[in-house]
Amino acid sequence: MAWLLTGAALDSAHSQDFETPPIRQASELLDQAWLQSAVHSVEPEVTADTMLYRFVVHSEYGNFEVYGIDFLKMRVKEIQAAATLDKKLLAGSAAKGVVTEGVDSAKTIAGAARNPVQTVFNIPKGIAAFGKRAVTSTENKVKESGNYEGGAITDWFQVSEEKLKLASKLQVDPYTDNEELSKQLSRKSGSSALGGISLRLLVPGDGLITAADEGKAAEKIEDAYLTPPTKLFEQNRKMLLEMGVSEERASAFLANTVHSPADQALIIRAAKGIEGLEKVETLLDAADMTANRVQTIYFRRNVEILRHRSDQGNPIKRFANFRGYPVGITADGTLMLPAYLDFAYWGQRGPVFVKDIKDFAKEQGAGTVEILLTGAISEKANEKLTAAGIKVVKL
């Protein structure tokens, strides 16, 4: 949701009607365990220049930027999981010093570009011209039978059940785009030596996770991260067909290598949980405009926000595609715009956003606009949106 309130680079000191990105201390936002360990550190100052807080992280595996509190937690878990499997966080072991040279010259763990997340407020107006993400590589096409062949999709299918279980113990995504962690998971999954190793994650709220914890997580058959990818593929295909998606469109969506089978499952399950939903293919069109795994996760969480709001008494009737961004339209004509953000403020692009979203609502036959906000919002931003007839719903 950064496009509504950001435009931070355009803000000027004399534009008193607009706000500049707030600067915060990381220690005000997160417990210390997320900010410092033997294998990572987070720079103390953060800004919300995209309405997701920007963190600079130094680690054993390189330096990189992360946008969003939840995404920082995800990356810290990945760093610690990789270090644990690499025996850098084992009891009694000495970890090397964390590298702290400039982030601009350091390689990123995920190999992602700066600021990979496009929230609803920083989506360029012309992005829709790019259309759906093309799946044109011969390695990634779907056979007529609906099976995949070659390329990255083959790699998804090669994720073993042992790797799924090990990732679950470490509370990380088995399909992670963290190359170091992915290598360690593949190398150590199924290892007979692993049973004698004490695996430790040092972040709060996760407790002490050991290799002996075979238990409860592995019993969750329906957990998308524990279901073998070949089985997920069949489940995902079946659910899409049950929702009225054509065989051809379902195959094209499932062939998009940006989404892991688990990403696809969670997006589809969130949509399927909305009774009587129409135009599911519109949601798939929007999903196929994501460019990387981080954007896919961000997209999925916004779909889950729509599902949550729909369950609260005003069910979504159909999806609409706002520049590659999922929005819901209810039977009573409310346009619901999910905003998975840390902090929303009023930047110079605010008036443009208000006009664009209200014009889009009119095109969709919606008379009311709701912004479903997960984070905080400035007083000015709330006042401006309310004055424009846009309702802010805090979740």
mmCIF file of C-alpha atoms in Angstrom:
data_model
loop_
_atom_site.group_PDB
_atom_site.id
_atom_site.type_symbol
_atom_site.label_atom_id
_atom_site.label_comp_id
_atom_site.label_asym_id
_atom_site.label_seq_id
_atom_site.Cartn_x
_atom_site.Cartn_y
_atom_site.Cartn_z
ATOM 1 C CA MET A 1 0.000 0.000 0.000
ATOM 2 C CA ALA A 2 2.927 2.277 -0.501
ATOM 3 C CA TRP A 3 1.718 4.094 -3.566
ATOM 4 C CA LEU A 4 -1.065 5.890 -1.749
ATOM 5 C CA LEU A 5 0.982 7.599 0.867
ATOM 6 C CA THR A 6 4.547 7.458 -0.372
ATOM 7 C CA GLY A 7 6.090 9.415 -3.162
ATOM 8 C CA ALA A 8 8.666 10.106 -0.483
ATOM 9 C CA ALA A 9 11.373 11.108 -2.941
ATOM 10 C CA LEU A 10 9.044 13.793 -4.258
ATOM 11 C CA ASP A 11 8.309 15.334 -0.869
ATOM 12 C CA SER A 12 9.884 18.734 -0.266
ATOM 13 C CA ALA A 13 10.419 20.704 2.896
ATOM 14 C CA HIS A 14 8.025 23.442 1.854
ATOM 15 C CA SER A 15 5.193 21.016 1.076
ATOM 16 C CA GLN A 16 3.649 21.311 4.501
ATOM 17 C CA ASP A 17 0.506 19.483 3.458
ATOM 18 C CA PHE A 18 2.536 16.317 2.879
ATOM 19 C CA GLU A 19 4.510 14.081 5.183
ATOM 20 C CA THR A 20 8.017 12.725 4.751
ATOM 21 C CA PRO A 21 8.972 9.115 5.582
ATOM 22 C CA PRO A 22 9.291 8.661 9.331
ATOM 23 C CA ILE A 23 12.680 7.646 10.717
ATOM 24 C CA ARG A 24 12.593 5.138 13.558
ATOM 25 C CA GLN A 25 15.007 3.136 15.665
ATOM 26 C CA ALA A 26 14.897 -0.579 14.964
ATOM 27 C CA SER A 27 14.945 -1.195 18.714
ATOM 28 C CA GLU A 28 11.581 0.596 18.976
ATOM 29 C CA LEU A 29 10.040 -1.886 16.561
ATOM 30 C CA LEU A 30 11.581 -5.248 17.430
ATOM 31 C CA ASP A 31 13.067 -7.182 20.325
ATOM 32 C CA GLN A 32 16.855 -7.289 20.449
ATOM 33 C CA ALA A 33 17.061 -10.941 19.425
ATOM 34 C CA TRP A 34 15.753 -10.000 15.967
ATOM 35 C CA LEU A 35 18.367 -7.258 15.653
ATOM 36 C CA GLN A 36 21.605 -8.877 16.820
ATOM 37 C CA SER A 37 23.079 -12.355 17.105
ATOM 38 C CA ALA A 38 26.419 -14.073 16.577
ATOM 39 C CA VAL A 39 25.677 -14.288 12.866
ATOM 40 C CA HIS A 40 23.746 -11.107 12.040
ATOM 41 C CA SER A 41 23.137 -7.496 12.970
ATOM 42 C CA VAL A 42 20.583 -4.899 11.874
ATOM 43 C CA GLU A 43 21.510 -1.235 11.473
ATOM 44 C CA PRO A 44 19.807 0.868 14.172
ATOM 45 C CA GLU A 45 18.037 3.422 11.970
ATOM 46 C CA VAL A 46 15.114 2.523 9.704
ATOM 47 C CA THR A 47 12.790 4.525 7.458
ATOM 48 C CA ALA A 48 9.310 3.766 6.154
ATOM 49 C CA ASP A 49 9.962 5.148 2.684
ATOM 50 C CA THR A 50 7.646 2.620 1.030
ATOM 51 C CA MET A 51 5.363 2.302 4.063
ATOM 52 C CA LEU A 52 7.288 -0.851 4.808
ATOM 53 C CA TYR A 53 10.223 -0.217 7.149
ATOM 54 C CA ARG A 54 13.566 -0.543 5.365
ATOM 55 C CA PHE A 55 16.145 -2.550 7.324
ATOM 56 C CA VAL A 56 19.825 -2.984 6.447
ATOM 57 C CA VAL A 57 21.121 -6.366 7.594
ATOM 58 C CA HIS A 58 24.720 -7.553 7.915
ATOM 59 C CA SER A 59 25.239 -11.292 8.170
ATOM 60 C CA GLU A 60 27.586 -14.235 7.800
ATOM 61 C CA TYR A 61 26.227 -14.672 4.290
ATOM 62 C CA GLY A 62 26.363 -11.099 3.016
ATOM 63 C CA ASN A 63 24.666 -7.762 3.531
ATOM 64 C CA PHE A 64 21.247 -6.881 2.190
ATOM 65 C CA GLU A 65 18.136 -4.745 2.526
ATOM 66 C CA VAL A 66 14.786 -5.986 3.785
ATOM 67 C CA TYR A 67 11.467 -4.157 3.491
ATOM 68 C CA GLY A 68 8.869 -4.895 6.162
ATOM 69 C CA ILE A 69 8.970 -6.092 9.763
ATOM 70 C CA ASP A 70 7.587 -9.524 8.938
ATOM 71 C CA PHE A 71 10.012 -9.939 6.051
ATOM 72 C CA LEU A 72 12.904 -9.037 8.364
ATOM 73 C CA LYS A 73 11.790 -11.770 10.757
ATOM 74 C CA MET A 74 11.647 -14.212 7.854
ATOM 75 C CA ARG A 75 15.203 -13.338 6.768
ATOM 76 C CA VAL A 76 16.604 -13.496 10.310
ATOM 77 C CA LYS A 77 15.123 -16.964 10.735
ATOM 78 C CA GLU A 78 16.737 -17.971 7.452
ATOM 79 C CA ILE A 79 20.150 -16.614 8.474
ATOM 80 C CA GLN A 80 20.029 -18.421 11.789
ATOM 81 C CA ALA A 81 18.732 -21.632 10.235
ATOM 82 C CA ALA A 82 21.532 -21.612 7.648
ATOM 83 C CA ALA A 83 24.120 -20.898 10.338
ATOM 84 C CA THR A 84 22.683 -23.655 12.517
ATOM 85 C CA LEU A 85 22.905 -26.212 9.728
ATOM 86 C CA ASP A 86 26.375 -24.873 8.924
ATOM 87 C CA LYS A 87 27.284 -25.528 12.585
ATOM 88 C CA LYS A 88 27.852 -21.843 13.341
ATOM 89 C CA LEU A 89 25.152 -21.675 16.007
ATOM 90 C CA LEU A 90 25.781 -25.018 17.693
ATOM 91 C CA ALA A 91 26.384 -24.984 21.415
ATOM 92 C CA GLY A 92 30.040 -24.249 22.146
ATOM 93 C CA SER A 93 30.955 -23.227 18.605
ATOM 94 C CA ALA A 94 32.601 -19.904 17.864
ATOM 95 C CA ALA A 95 30.925 -17.839 15.189
ATOM 96 C CA LYS A 96 32.939 -15.544 12.950
ATOM 97 C CA GLY A 97 32.433 -11.811 13.208
ATOM 98 C CA VAL A 98 29.546 -10.359 11.254
ATOM 99 C CA VAL A 99 30.605 -8.528 8.113
ATOM 100 C CA THR A 100 29.553 -4.874 8.131
ATOM 101 C CA GLU A 101 30.936 -3.319 4.954
ATOM 102 C CA GLY A 102 28.661 -1.168 2.831
ATOM 103 C CA VAL A 103 25.456 -2.806 1.743
ATOM 104 C CA ASP A 104 25.638 -1.375 -1.784
ATOM 105 C CA SER A 105 28.645 -3.504 -2.697
ATOM 106 C CA ALA A 106 27.574 -6.628 -0.836
ATOM 107 C CA LYS A 107 25.768 -9.498 -2.441
ATOM 108 C CA THR A 108 22.222 -10.113 -1.285
ATOM 109 C CA ILE A 109 21.137 -13.421 0.128
ATOM 110 C CA ALA A 110 18.192 -13.731 -2.229
ATOM 111 C CA GLY A 111 19.840 -12.037 -5.173
ATOM 112 C CA ALA A 112 16.876 -9.663 -5.247
ATOM 113 C CA ALA A 113 16.887 -6.079 -6.449
ATOM 114 C CA ARG A 114 16.647 -3.166 -4.033
ATOM 115 C CA ASN A 115 13.103 -2.743 -2.738
ATOM 116 C CA PRO A 116 11.521 -5.759 -4.451
ATOM 117 C CA VAL A 117 8.082 -5.238 -2.902
ATOM 118 C CA GLN A 118 5.653 -3.075 -4.851
ATOM 119 C CA THR A 119 2.887 -2.103 -2.484
ATOM 120 C CA VAL A 120 -0.320 -0.614 -3.738
ATOM 121 C CA PHE A 121 1.001 2.917 -3.349
ATOM 122 C CA ASN A 122 4.179 2.551 -5.400
ATOM 123 C CA ILE A 123 2.839 0.576 -8.350
ATOM 124 C CA PRO A 124 3.589 2.530 -11.537
ATOM 125 C CA LYS A 125 0.435 3.505 -13.390
ATOM 126 C CA GLY A 126 1.594 1.788 -16.583
ATOM 127 C CA ILE A 127 2.432 -1.533 -14.987
ATOM 128 C CA ALA A 128 -0.707 -3.168 -16.353
ATOM 129 C CA ALA A 129 0.749 -2.772 -19.839
ATOM 130 C CA PHE A 130 3.249 -5.471 -19.013
ATOM 131 C CA GLY A 131 0.370 -7.912 -18.737
ATOM 132 C CA LYS A 132 0.649 -11.315 -17.165
ATOM 133 C CA ARG A 133 4.054 -12.726 -16.385
ATOM 134 C CA ALA A 134 4.970 -14.821 -19.416
ATOM 135 C CA VAL A 135 5.928 -18.453 -19.039
ATOM 136 C CA THR A 136 7.636 -18.890 -22.384
ATOM 137 C CA SER A 137 10.772 -20.867 -21.622
ATOM 138 C CA THR A 138 10.687 -24.322 -23.146
ATOM 139 C CA GLU A 139 11.866 -25.717 -19.824
ATOM 140 C CA ASN A 140 8.885 -24.286 -18.003
ATOM 141 C CA LYS A 141 5.982 -25.086 -20.299
ATOM 142 C CA VAL A 142 3.189 -27.412 -19.329
ATOM 143 C CA LYS A 143 2.586 -30.533 -21.341
ATOM 144 C CA GLU A 144 -0.871 -31.204 -22.679
ATOM 145 C CA SER A 145 -1.241 -33.815 -19.967
ATOM 146 C CA GLY A 146 -0.792 -31.090 -17.344
ATOM 147 C CA ASN A 147 2.632 -32.250 -16.215
ATOM 148 C CA TYR A 148 5.687 -30.028 -15.894
ATOM 149 C CA GLU A 149 8.958 -30.608 -17.693
ATOM 150 C CA GLY A 150 12.399 -29.282 -16.902
ATOM 151 C CA GLY A 151 13.626 -25.979 -15.520
ATOM 152 C CA ALA A 152 12.892 -24.466 -12.147
ATOM 153 C CA ILE A 153 9.605 -26.349 -11.821
ATOM 154 C CA THR A 154 11.512 -29.615 -11.841
ATOM 155 C CA ASP A 155 13.504 -28.216 -8.918
ATOM 156 C CA TRP A 156 10.264 -27.563 -7.010
ATOM 157 C CA PHE A 157 9.273 -31.187 -7.546
ATOM 158 C CA GLN A 158 12.660 -32.364 -6.320
ATOM 159 C CA VAL A 159 12.059 -30.913 -2.850
ATOM 160 C CA SER A 160 12.037 -34.047 -0.714
ATOM 161 C CA GLU A 161 9.799 -34.845 2.241
ATOM 162 C CA GLU A 162 12.940 -34.872 4.402
ATOM 163 C CA LYS A 163 13.700 -31.307 3.328
ATOM 164 C CA LEU A 164 10.106 -30.289 4.101
ATOM 165 C CA LYS A 165 10.366 -31.746 7.602
ATOM 166 C CA LEU A 166 13.749 -30.175 8.321
ATOM 167 C CA ALA A 167 12.539 -26.761 7.148
ATOM 168 C CA SER A 168 9.477 -27.149 9.367
ATOM 169 C CA LYS A 169 11.663 -27.817 12.400
ATOM 170 C CA LEU A 170 13.610 -24.673 11.640
ATOM 171 C CA GLN A 171 10.410 -22.708 10.885
ATOM 172 C CA VAL A 172 11.593 -21.628 7.444
ATOM 173 C CA ASP A 173 10.154 -21.951 3.950
ATOM 174 C CA PRO A 174 11.427 -25.150 2.250
ATOM 175 C CA TYR A 175 11.142 -23.306 -1.088
ATOM 176 C CA THR A 176 13.213 -20.378 0.198
ATOM 177 C CA ASP A 177 14.984 -18.064 -2.249
ATOM 178 C CA ASN A 178 17.880 -17.859 0.238
ATOM 179 C CA GLU A 179 20.462 -19.793 -1.759
ATOM 180 C CA GLU A 180 22.711 -20.611 1.195
ATOM 181 C CA LEU A 181 19.837 -21.938 3.289
ATOM 182 C CA SER A 182 18.420 -23.898 0.366
ATOM 183 C CA LYS A 183 21.794 -25.587 -0.157
ATOM 184 C CA GLN A 184 22.106 -26.386 3.542
ATOM 185 C CA LEU A 185 18.575 -27.809 3.710
ATOM 186 C CA SER A 186 19.220 -30.026 0.702
ATOM 187 C CA ARG A 187 22.590 -31.128 2.053
ATOM 188 C CA LYS A 188 21.442 -31.898 5.588
ATOM 189 C CA SER A 189 17.927 -33.251 5.028
ATOM 190 C CA GLY A 190 17.846 -36.985 5.548
ATOM 191 C CA SER A 191 21.308 -36.987 7.079
ATOM 192 C CA SER A 192 21.751 -39.690 9.684
ATOM 193 C CA ALA A 193 24.094 -37.375 11.553
ATOM 194 C CA LEU A 194 21.357 -34.804 12.027
ATOM 195 C CA GLY A 195 19.644 -36.775 14.758
ATOM 196 C CA GLY A 196 22.489 -36.065 17.144
ATOM 197 C CA ILE A 197 22.692 -32.346 16.421
ATOM 198 C CA SER A 198 20.934 -29.791 18.581
ATOM 199 C CA LEU A 199 19.381 -27.236 16.244
ATOM 200 C CA ARG A 200 18.946 -23.809 17.802
ATOM 201 C CA LEU A 201 17.097 -20.755 16.637
ATOM 202 C CA LEU A 202 17.735 -17.747 18.821
ATOM 203 C CA VAL A 203 14.837 -15.507 17.850
ATOM 204 C CA PRO A 204 12.046 -14.809 20.356
ATOM 205 C CA GLY A 205 8.765 -16.620 20.368
ATOM 206 C CA ASP A 206 10.112 -19.680 18.605
ATOM 207 C CA GLY A 207 11.496 -21.456 21.622
ATOM 208 C CA LEU A 208 14.289 -23.997 21.373
ATOM 209 C CA ILE A 209 13.821 -26.128 18.280
ATOM 210 C CA THR A 210 15.694 -29.421 18.274
ATOM 211 C CA ALA A 211 16.135 -32.187 15.750
ATOM 212 C CA ALA A 212 14.164 -34.439 18.087
ATOM 213 C CA ASP A 213 11.036 -32.359 17.494
ATOM 214 C CA GLU A 214 9.637 -34.709 14.906
ATOM 215 C CA GLY A 215 6.235 -34.267 16.463
ATOM 216 C CA LYS A 216 3.346 -31.976 15.929
ATOM 217 C CA ALA A 217 4.302 -30.015 12.827
ATOM 218 C CA ALA A 218 4.855 -33.177 10.810
ATOM 219 C CA GLU A 219 1.377 -34.392 11.755
ATOM 220 C CA LYS A 220 -0.321 -31.461 10.006
ATOM 221 C CA ILE A 221 -1.103 -33.276 6.765
ATOM 222 C CA GLU A 222 -2.770 -30.233 5.232
ATOM 223 C CA ASP A 223 0.130 -27.910 6.011
ATOM 224 C CA ALA A 224 1.211 -26.522 2.643
ATOM 225 C CA TYR A 225 4.833 -26.587 3.718
ATOM 226 C CA LEU A 226 4.744 -30.243 4.718
ATOM 227 C CA THR A 227 2.797 -31.620 1.768
ATOM 228 C CA PRO A 228 5.037 -33.034 -1.002
ATOM 229 C CA PRO A 229 5.099 -30.697 -4.024
ATOM 230 C CA THR A 230 3.741 -33.304 -6.436
ATOM 231 C CA LYS A 231 0.721 -33.775 -4.174
ATOM 232 C CA LEU A 232 0.322 -30.003 -3.796
ATOM 233 C CA PHE A 233 0.295 -29.642 -7.575
ATOM 234 C CA GLU A 234 -2.612 -32.070 -7.876
ATOM 235 C CA GLN A 235 -4.479 -30.448 -4.968
ATOM 236 C CA ASN A 236 -3.964 -26.968 -6.418
ATOM 237 C CA ARG A 237 -5.134 -28.030 -9.863
ATOM 238 C CA LYS A 238 -8.226 -29.722 -8.438
ATOM 239 C CA MET A 239 -9.201 -26.677 -6.353
ATOM 240 C CA LEU A 240 -8.823 -24.314 -9.304
ATOM 241 C CA LEU A 241 -11.032 -26.490 -11.499
ATOM 242 C CA GLU A 242 -13.624 -26.709 -8.692
ATOM 243 C CA MET A 243 -13.696 -22.891 -8.595
ATOM 244 C CA GLY A 244 -14.514 -22.736 -12.289
ATOM 245 C CA VAL A 245 -11.044 -21.956 -13.626
ATOM 246 C CA SER A 246 -10.401 -23.443 -17.053
ATOM 247 C CA GLU A 247 -7.914 -26.273 -17.459
ATOM 248 C CA GLU A 248 -5.717 -24.077 -19.649
ATOM 249 C CA ARG A 249 -5.655 -21.154 -17.195
ATOM 250 C CA ALA A 250 -5.045 -23.426 -14.217
ATOM 251 C CA SER A 251 -2.090 -25.024 -15.998
ATOM 252 C CA ALA A 252 -0.632 -21.634 -16.887
ATOM 253 C CA PHE A 253 -0.866 -20.434 -13.274
ATOM 254 C CA LEU A 254 0.681 -23.613 -11.907
ATOM 255 C CA ALA A 255 3.516 -23.269 -14.436
ATOM 256 C CA ASN A 256 4.577 -19.870 -13.085
ATOM 257 C CA THR A 257 7.942 -20.566 -11.452
ATOM 258 C CA VAL A 258 7.839 -17.369 -9.381
ATOM 259 C CA HIS A 259 5.290 -19.093 -7.133
ATOM 260 C CA SER A 260 6.319 -22.202 -5.224
ATOM 261 C CA PRO A 261 3.722 -24.985 -4.904
ATOM 262 C CA ALA A 262 3.157 -23.833 -1.310
ATOM 263 C CA ASP A 263 2.667 -20.202 -2.390
ATOM 264 C CA GLN A 264 0.130 -21.351 -4.957
ATOM 265 C CA ALA A 265 -1.646 -23.543 -2.426
ATOM 266 C CA LEU A 266 -1.994 -20.744 0.121
ATOM 267 C CA ILE A 267 -3.281 -18.265 -2.472
ATOM 268 C CA ILE A 268 -5.775 -20.790 -3.844
ATOM 269 C CA ARG A 269 -6.947 -21.917 -0.391
ATOM 270 C CA ALA A 270 -7.543 -18.325 0.707
ATOM 271 C CA ALA A 271 -9.640 -17.703 -2.411
ATOM 272 C CA LYS A 272 -11.503 -21.007 -2.142
ATOM 273 C CA GLY A 273 -12.485 -20.145 1.425
ATOM 274 C CA ILE A 274 -14.674 -17.311 0.115
ATOM 275 C CA GLU A 275 -18.084 -18.798 -0.676
ATOM 276 C CA GLY A 276 -19.674 -18.058 -4.051
ATOM 277 C CA LEU A 277 -16.612 -16.281 -5.385
ATOM 278 C CA GLU A 278 -16.635 -15.229 -9.038
ATOM 279 C CA LYS A 279 -13.855 -14.228 -11.446
ATOM 280 C CA VAL A 280 -11.116 -16.291 -9.802
ATOM 281 C CA GLU A 281 -9.125 -16.031 -13.033
ATOM 282 C CA THR A 282 -8.831 -12.276 -12.404
ATOM 283 C CA LEU A 283 -6.982 -13.088 -9.179
ATOM 284 C CA LEU A 284 -4.632 -15.410 -11.075
ATOM 285 C CA ASP A 285 -3.957 -12.659 -13.625
ATOM 286 C CA ALA A 286 -2.900 -10.333 -10.805
ATOM 287 C CA ALA A 287 -0.788 -13.037 -9.150
ATOM 288 C CA ASP A 288 1.069 -13.670 -12.390
ATOM 289 C CA MET A 289 2.296 -10.061 -12.389
ATOM 290 C CA THR A 290 4.520 -10.650 -9.355
ATOM 291 C CA ALA A 291 8.224 -10.636 -10.193
ATOM 292 C CA ASN A 292 9.873 -12.578 -7.356
ATOM 293 C CA ARG A 293 9.237 -14.696 -4.271
ATOM 294 C CA VAL A 294 9.023 -11.712 -1.897
ATOM 295 C CA GLN A 295 6.338 -10.106 -4.042
ATOM 296 C CA THR A 296 4.517 -13.434 -4.184
ATOM 297 C CA ILE A 297 4.490 -13.684 -0.378
ATOM 298 C CA TYR A 298 3.295 -10.078 -0.144
ATOM 299 C CA PHE A 299 0.565 -10.822 -2.694
ATOM 300 C CA ARG A 300 -0.533 -13.942 -0.836
ATOM 301 C CA ARG A 301 -0.822 -12.113 2.467
ATOM 302 C CA ASN A 302 -3.027 -9.492 0.848
ATOM 303 C CA VAL A 303 -5.317 -12.239 -0.481
ATOM 304 C CA GLU A 304 -5.459 -13.657 3.046
ATOM 305 C CA ILE A 305 -6.455 -10.197 4.320
ATOM 306 C CA LEU A 306 -9.333 -10.166 1.823
ATOM 307 C CA ARG A 307 -10.426 -13.611 2.992
ATOM 308 C CA HIS A 308 -10.295 -12.470 6.621
ATOM 309 C CA ARG A 309 -12.365 -9.357 5.934
ATOM 310 C CA SER A 310 -14.849 -11.347 3.854
ATOM 311 C CA ASP A 311 -15.361 -13.696 6.803
ATOM 312 C CA GLN A 312 -16.320 -10.746 9.024
ATOM 313 C CA GLY A 313 -19.791 -10.375 7.523
ATOM 314 C CA ASN A 314 -19.546 -8.649 4.144
ATOM 315 C CA PRO A 315 -18.534 -11.459 1.778
ATOM 316 C CA ILE A 316 -16.497 -10.718 -1.320
ATOM 317 C CA LYS A 317 -18.373 -11.592 -4.501
ATOM 318 C CA ARG A 318 -15.530 -11.263 -6.977
ATOM 319 C CA PHE A 319 -11.935 -10.173 -7.376
ATOM 320 C CA ALA A 320 -10.669 -7.246 -9.416
ATOM 321 C CA ASN A 321 -7.152 -6.484 -10.625
ATOM 322 C CA PHE A 322 -5.924 -3.007 -9.663
ATOM 323 C CA ARG A 323 -2.610 -2.746 -11.546
ATOM 324 C CA GLY A 324 -1.605 -6.241 -10.550
ATOM 325 C CA TYR A 325 -2.932 -5.773 -7.037
ATOM 326 C CA PRO A 326 -5.777 -7.959 -5.677
ATOM 327 C CA VAL A 327 -8.929 -6.168 -4.560
ATOM 328 C CA GLY A 328 -12.302 -7.581 -3.576
ATOM 329 C CA ILE A 329 -15.760 -6.378 -4.625
ATOM 330 C CA THR A 330 -18.654 -7.240 -2.304
ATOM 331 C CA ALA A 331 -22.293 -7.831 -3.207
ATOM 332 C CA ASP A 332 -23.272 -4.469 -1.679
ATOM 333 C CA GLY A 333 -20.783 -2.600 -3.871
ATOM 334 C CA THR A 334 -17.827 -2.130 -1.534
ATOM 335 C CA LEU A 335 -14.325 -2.229 -2.994
ATOM 336 C CA MET A 336 -11.932 -3.732 -0.450
ATOM 337 C CA LEU A 337 -8.266 -2.863 -0.906
ATOM 338 C CA PRO A 338 -5.881 -4.866 1.323
ATOM 339 C CA ALA A 339 -2.892 -2.913 2.642
ATOM 340 C CA TYR A 340 -0.233 -5.117 4.205
ATOM 341 C CA LEU A 341 1.951 -2.288 5.563
ATOM 342 C CA ASP A 342 4.062 -1.225 8.520
ATOM 343 C CA PHE A 343 3.241 2.495 8.552
ATOM 344 C CA ALA A 344 1.115 4.579 6.167
ATOM 345 C CA TYR A 345 1.654 8.319 5.829
ATOM 346 C CA TRP A 346 0.485 11.063 3.453
ATOM 347 C CA GLY A 347 3.004 11.776 0.685
ATOM 348 C CA GLN A 348 2.700 13.825 -2.489
ATOM 349 C CA ARG A 349 1.215 10.893 -4.410
ATOM 350 C CA GLY A 350 -1.683 10.658 -1.987
ATOM 351 C CA PRO A 351 -4.142 12.749 -4.033
ATOM 352 C CA VAL A 352 -3.237 10.809 -7.194
ATOM 353 C CA PHE A 353 -3.886 7.525 -5.441
ATOM 354 C CA VAL A 354 -7.243 8.721 -4.117
ATOM 355 C CA LYS A 355 -8.363 9.734 -7.606
ATOM 356 C CA ASP A 356 -7.127 6.504 -9.191
ATOM 357 C CA ILE A 357 -8.707 4.147 -6.663
ATOM 358 C CA LYS A 358 -12.027 6.027 -6.726
ATOM 359 C CA ASP A 359 -12.035 5.985 -10.544
ATOM 360 C CA PHE A 360 -11.290 2.257 -10.453
ATOM 361 C CA ALA A 361 -14.094 1.672 -7.938
ATOM 362 C CA LYS A 362 -16.506 3.488 -10.250
ATOM 363 C CA GLU A 363 -15.393 1.315 -13.186
ATOM 364 C CA GLN A 364 -16.097 -1.756 -11.052
ATOM 365 C CA GLY A 365 -19.546 -0.530 -10.016
ATOM 366 C CA ALA A 366 -18.456 -0.044 -6.402
ATOM 367 C CA GLY A 367 -19.799 2.909 -4.448
ATOM 368 C CA THR A 368 -17.638 2.531 -1.338
ATOM 369 C CA VAL A 369 -13.891 2.029 -0.862
ATOM 370 C CA GLU A 370 -12.359 0.346 2.191
ATOM 371 C CA ILE A 371 -8.619 0.146 2.850
ATOM 372 C CA LEU A 372 -7.864 -2.902 4.997
ATOM 373 C CA LEU A 373 -4.788 -1.828 6.952
ATOM 374 C CA THR A 374 -2.560 -4.146 8.973
ATOM 375 C CA GLY A 375 -0.077 -1.562 10.246
ATOM 376 C CA ALA A 376 -0.219 1.935 11.704
ATOM 377 C CA ILE A 377 -1.337 5.098 9.920
ATOM 378 C CA SER A 378 -0.502 8.749 10.532
ATOM 379 C CA GLU A 379 -3.216 11.096 11.725
ATOM 380 C CA LYS A 380 -2.913 13.199 8.564
ATOM 381 C CA ALA A 381 -3.196 10.197 6.250
ATOM 382 C CA ASN A 382 -6.256 8.966 8.102
ATOM 383 C CA GLU A 383 -7.857 12.422 7.916
ATOM 384 C CA LYS A 384 -7.144 12.806 4.185
ATOM 385 C CA LEU A 385 -8.540 9.391 3.312
ATOM 386 C CA THR A 386 -11.629 9.892 5.455
ATOM 387 C CA ALA A 387 -12.251 13.303 3.892
ATOM 388 C CA ALA A 388 -12.052 11.644 0.457
ATOM 389 C CA GLY A 389 -14.767 9.179 1.458
ATOM 390 C CA ILE A 390 -12.384 6.243 1.866
ATOM 391 C CA LYS A 391 -12.863 4.150 4.989
ATOM 392 C CA VAL A 392 -9.751 2.878 6.778
ATOM 393 C CA VAL A 393 -10.354 -0.477 8.483
ATOM 394 C CA LYS A 394 -7.660 -1.423 11.016
ATOM 395 C CA LEU A 395 -7.158 -5.183 11.199
#
